[in-house]
């Protein structure tokens, strides 16, 4: 009956930490955690719906859960997700750059800042013709923070891999990206497995194609 306990069990199933890998069970416990009032649980449910992991992809439901977790006391990942939707309008969410900047800044400047929030905040500043220096600082902070967190959570290993893949605050390095994606997948992060599979499939090499099928 404790919300954070449910969230913790969900994370264990999500990353195969001492239990079998079971994304469906993870979603069940994340959902129960949110229903019991855990803001982290609501943020995790938002992630599931945003990326279609264990649930059918639904941006509006994802936004609702992110918004719920971004009310004081806020959860950094929730505000990051909420800001993403307010910036992009993905899924038919109304764009609100002013509010997006506010919630993303809250998440980026928190003690346990979200690298995604800093990355998205940089996009807002760039889009509103803000300081190029601040844009560069925010992207560097996102990269540094993702590097710090990658050793603790395979989800951030995936995020760091996308930075190397896309050249976000670092030179593009497809090889480094694949290394991180495969490492994240070995840590049972679904997004890492998908990214590793897709990246290896695109090389055109038979050995990589065989590896891609394994990761996917």
Short mmCIF file of C-alpha atoms in Angstrom, two decimals:
data_model
loop_
_atom_site.label_atom_id
_atom_site.label_comp_id
_atom_site.label_asym_id
_atom_site.label_seq_id
_atom_site.Cartn_x
_atom_site.Cartn_y
_atom_site.Cartn_z
CA UNK A 1 0.00 0.00 0.00
CA UNK A 2 3.00 2.37 -0.01
CA UNK A 3 3.21 4.23 -3.32
CA UNK A 4 7.00 4.39 -3.49
CA UNK A 5 7.26 0.67 -2.74
CA UNK A 6 5.09 -0.07 -5.77
CA UNK A 7 7.25 2.23 -7.88
CA UNK A 8 10.38 0.44 -6.67
CA UNK A 9 8.97 -2.98 -7.56
CA UNK A 10 8.01 -1.62 -10.97
CA UNK A 11 11.57 -0.46 -11.57
CA UNK A 12 12.91 -3.88 -10.53
CA UNK A 13 10.72 -5.58 -13.12
CA UNK A 14 11.57 -2.91 -15.71
CA UNK A 15 15.33 -3.48 -15.38
CA UNK A 16 15.34 -7.17 -14.35
CA UNK A 17 16.90 -6.20 -11.04
CA UNK A 18 16.75 -9.43 -9.03
CA UNK A 19 13.56 -10.59 -10.78
CA UNK A 20 12.61 -11.76 -14.27
CA UNK A 21 12.36 -9.09 -16.96
CA UNK A 22 8.67 -8.28 -17.22
CA UNK A 23 7.64 -4.92 -18.68
CA UNK A 24 3.93 -5.70 -18.26
CA UNK A 25 4.40 -6.19 -14.53
CA UNK A 26 6.49 -3.03 -14.38
CA UNK A 27 3.66 -1.02 -15.92
CA UNK A 28 1.17 -2.59 -13.50
CA UNK A 29 3.21 -1.51 -10.48
CA UNK A 30 4.04 1.94 -11.91
CA UNK A 31 0.31 2.49 -12.47
CA UNK A 32 -0.58 1.36 -8.97
CA UNK A 33 2.16 3.60 -7.59
CA UNK A 34 0.72 6.60 -9.43
CA UNK A 35 -2.79 5.81 -8.24
CA UNK A 36 -1.47 5.74 -4.67
CA UNK A 37 0.04 9.20 -5.10
CA UNK A 38 3.67 8.65 -6.14
CA UNK A 39 4.76 11.46 -8.45
CA UNK A 40 7.70 9.33 -9.65
CA UNK A 41 5.25 6.54 -10.44
CA UNK A 42 3.14 8.93 -12.52
CA UNK A 43 6.25 10.10 -14.39
CA UNK A 44 7.14 6.48 -15.13
CA UNK A 45 3.63 5.79 -16.44
CA UNK A 46 4.03 8.84 -18.64
CA UNK A 47 7.20 7.32 -20.10
CA UNK A 48 5.40 4.06 -20.85
CA UNK A 49 2.66 5.80 -22.82
CA UNK A 50 5.02 8.25 -24.53
CA UNK A 51 7.18 5.51 -26.03
CA UNK A 52 4.60 2.73 -26.22
CA UNK A 53 6.40 0.47 -23.75
CA UNK A 54 4.03 -2.06 -22.20
CA UNK A 55 1.14 0.20 -23.20
CA UNK A 56 -0.22 1.38 -26.51
CA UNK A 57 1.45 4.67 -27.43
CA UNK A 58 -0.81 7.55 -26.34
CA UNK A 59 0.69 11.04 -26.16
CA UNK A 60 -2.33 12.61 -24.47
CA UNK A 61 -2.32 10.06 -21.65
CA UNK A 62 1.46 10.48 -21.37
CA UNK A 63 1.04 14.25 -21.06
CA UNK A 64 -1.63 13.82 -18.36
CA UNK A 65 0.68 11.67 -16.27
CA UNK A 66 3.67 13.93 -16.78
CA UNK A 67 1.57 16.92 -15.75
CA UNK A 68 0.42 15.12 -12.63
CA UNK A 69 4.01 14.44 -11.63
CA UNK A 70 5.08 18.03 -12.36
CA UNK A 71 3.00 19.57 -9.56
CA UNK A 72 4.80 20.61 -6.33
CA UNK A 73 6.74 18.78 -5.04
CA UNK A 74 7.75 18.15 -8.63
CA UNK A 75 9.55 15.17 -10.16
CA UNK A 76 12.29 16.18 -12.60
CA UNK A 77 11.49 13.54 -15.21
CA UNK A 78 7.80 14.47 -15.10
CA UNK A 79 8.49 18.15 -15.75
CA UNK A 80 10.89 17.18 -18.52
CA UNK A 81 8.20 15.12 -20.26
CA UNK A 82 5.56 17.78 -19.76
CA UNK A 83 7.89 20.41 -21.19
CA UNK A 84 8.59 18.23 -24.22
CA UNK A 85 4.92 18.16 -25.14
CA UNK A 86 4.40 21.88 -24.51
CA UNK A 87 7.38 22.57 -26.78
CA UNK A 88 6.59 20.17 -29.63
CA UNK A 89 2.80 19.89 -29.56
CA UNK A 90 3.22 16.17 -30.20
CA UNK A 91 -0.02 14.23 -30.02
CA UNK A 92 -2.14 17.36 -30.42
CA UNK A 93 -1.03 18.98 -27.14
CA UNK A 94 -1.31 22.77 -27.30
CA UNK A 95 2.10 24.43 -27.72
CA UNK A 96 2.96 26.85 -24.91
CA UNK A 97 6.60 27.94 -25.10
CA UNK A 98 6.40 30.16 -22.04
CA UNK A 99 5.08 27.36 -19.83
CA UNK A 100 7.45 24.89 -21.47
CA UNK A 101 10.41 27.07 -20.54
CA UNK A 102 9.15 27.37 -16.97
CA UNK A 103 8.70 23.64 -16.30
CA UNK A 104 11.84 22.64 -18.18
CA UNK A 105 13.92 25.18 -16.28
CA UNK A 106 12.49 23.84 -13.02
CA UNK A 107 13.62 20.35 -13.99
CA UNK A 108 16.98 21.33 -15.49
CA UNK A 109 18.03 23.48 -12.54
CA UNK A 110 16.88 21.06 -9.82
CA UNK A 111 19.43 19.36 -7.57
CA UNK A 112 18.88 16.10 -9.43
CA UNK A 113 18.48 17.75 -12.81
CA UNK A 114 17.07 15.89 -15.78
CA UNK A 115 19.40 15.85 -18.81
CA UNK A 116 16.39 15.64 -21.11
CA UNK A 117 14.96 18.80 -19.56
CA UNK A 118 18.20 20.70 -20.21
CA UNK A 119 18.27 19.44 -23.79
CA UNK A 120 14.62 20.46 -24.38
CA UNK A 121 15.13 23.81 -22.65
CA UNK A 122 17.98 24.53 -25.07
CA UNK A 123 15.51 23.97 -27.92
CA UNK A 124 13.05 26.42 -26.37
CA UNK A 125 15.74 29.09 -25.94
CA UNK A 126 16.91 28.53 -29.52
CA UNK A 127 13.37 28.70 -30.88
CA UNK A 128 12.62 31.94 -29.03
CA UNK A 129 15.87 33.50 -30.31
CA UNK A 130 17.52 33.49 -26.90
CA UNK A 131 21.23 33.53 -26.06
CA UNK A 132 23.35 31.10 -28.14
CA UNK A 133 25.68 30.92 -25.15
CA UNK A 134 22.88 29.66 -22.91
CA UNK A 135 21.85 27.13 -25.55
CA UNK A 136 25.41 25.76 -25.63
CA UNK A 137 25.63 25.72 -21.82
CA UNK A 138 22.36 23.82 -21.50
CA UNK A 139 23.34 21.21 -24.08
CA UNK A 140 26.68 20.70 -22.40
CA UNK A 141 24.93 20.30 -19.06
CA UNK A 142 22.54 17.75 -20.58
CA UNK A 143 25.46 15.73 -21.98
CA UNK A 144 27.43 15.90 -18.73
CA UNK A 145 24.44 14.94 -16.62
CA UNK A 146 23.53 12.02 -18.89
CA UNK A 147 27.12 10.78 -18.65
CA UNK A 148 26.93 10.90 -14.85
CA UNK A 149 23.62 9.04 -14.70
CA UNK A 150 24.41 6.41 -17.35
CA UNK A 151 26.31 4.32 -14.80
CA UNK A 152 23.29 4.16 -12.48
CA UNK A 153 20.36 3.66 -14.83
CA UNK A 154 20.34 1.98 -18.27
CA UNK A 155 17.66 4.43 -19.46
CA UNK A 156 20.28 7.18 -19.29
CA UNK A 157 22.74 4.94 -21.12
CA UNK A 158 20.23 4.97 -23.98
CA UNK A 159 19.83 8.74 -23.73
CA UNK A 160 23.59 9.26 -23.83
CA UNK A 161 23.71 6.98 -26.87
CA UNK A 162 21.23 9.24 -28.68
CA UNK A 163 23.51 12.20 -27.98
CA UNK A 164 26.42 10.45 -29.68
CA UNK A 165 24.16 9.29 -32.51
CA UNK A 166 22.76 12.79 -33.14
CA UNK A 167 25.82 14.86 -32.24
CA UNK A 168 24.17 16.62 -29.32
CA UNK A 169 26.94 18.53 -27.49
CA UNK A 170 29.47 16.04 -28.85
CA UNK A 171 30.75 15.00 -32.29
CA UNK A 172 28.61 12.33 -33.95
CA UNK A 173 29.90 8.84 -33.27
CA UNK A 174 27.68 6.01 -34.54
CA UNK A 175 30.12 3.46 -33.10
CA UNK A 176 29.99 4.98 -29.61
CA UNK A 177 26.21 5.23 -29.88
CA UNK A 178 25.90 1.50 -30.67
CA UNK A 179 28.23 0.66 -27.77
CA UNK A 180 25.97 2.57 -25.39
CA UNK A 181 22.77 1.17 -26.87
CA UNK A 182 24.02 -2.40 -26.51
CA UNK A 183 25.21 -1.69 -22.97
CA UNK A 184 21.80 -0.26 -22.09
CA UNK A 185 20.10 -3.28 -23.63
CA UNK A 186 22.32 -5.59 -21.58
CA UNK A 187 20.90 -3.65 -18.61
CA UNK A 188 17.38 -4.54 -19.86
CA UNK A 189 16.35 -1.08 -21.04
CA UNK A 190 13.77 -1.54 -23.84
CA UNK A 191 14.61 1.72 -25.64
CA UNK A 192 18.28 0.71 -25.74
CA UNK A 193 17.43 -2.67 -27.27
CA UNK A 194 15.31 -1.06 -29.98
CA UNK A 195 17.96 1.58 -30.72
CA UNK A 196 20.75 -1.03 -30.85
CA UNK A 197 18.74 -3.22 -33.18
CA UNK A 198 17.88 -0.38 -35.54
CA UNK A 199 21.44 0.96 -35.63
CA UNK A 200 22.97 -2.45 -36.35
CA UNK A 201 20.37 -3.22 -38.99
CA UNK A 202 21.34 -0.11 -40.94
CA UNK A 203 25.04 -1.02 -41.37
CA UNK A 204 24.27 -3.51 -44.13
CA UNK A 205 26.62 -6.12 -42.63
CA UNK A 206 25.34 -9.68 -42.18
CA UNK A 207 26.92 -10.11 -38.74
CA UNK A 208 25.34 -6.86 -37.59
CA UNK A 209 21.97 -7.94 -39.02
CA UNK A 210 22.15 -11.11 -36.94
CA UNK A 211 22.99 -9.07 -33.83
CA UNK A 212 20.18 -6.64 -34.65
CA UNK A 213 17.61 -9.44 -34.57
CA UNK A 214 18.84 -10.48 -31.13
CA UNK A 215 18.54 -6.97 -29.71
CA UNK A 216 15.18 -6.30 -31.30
#
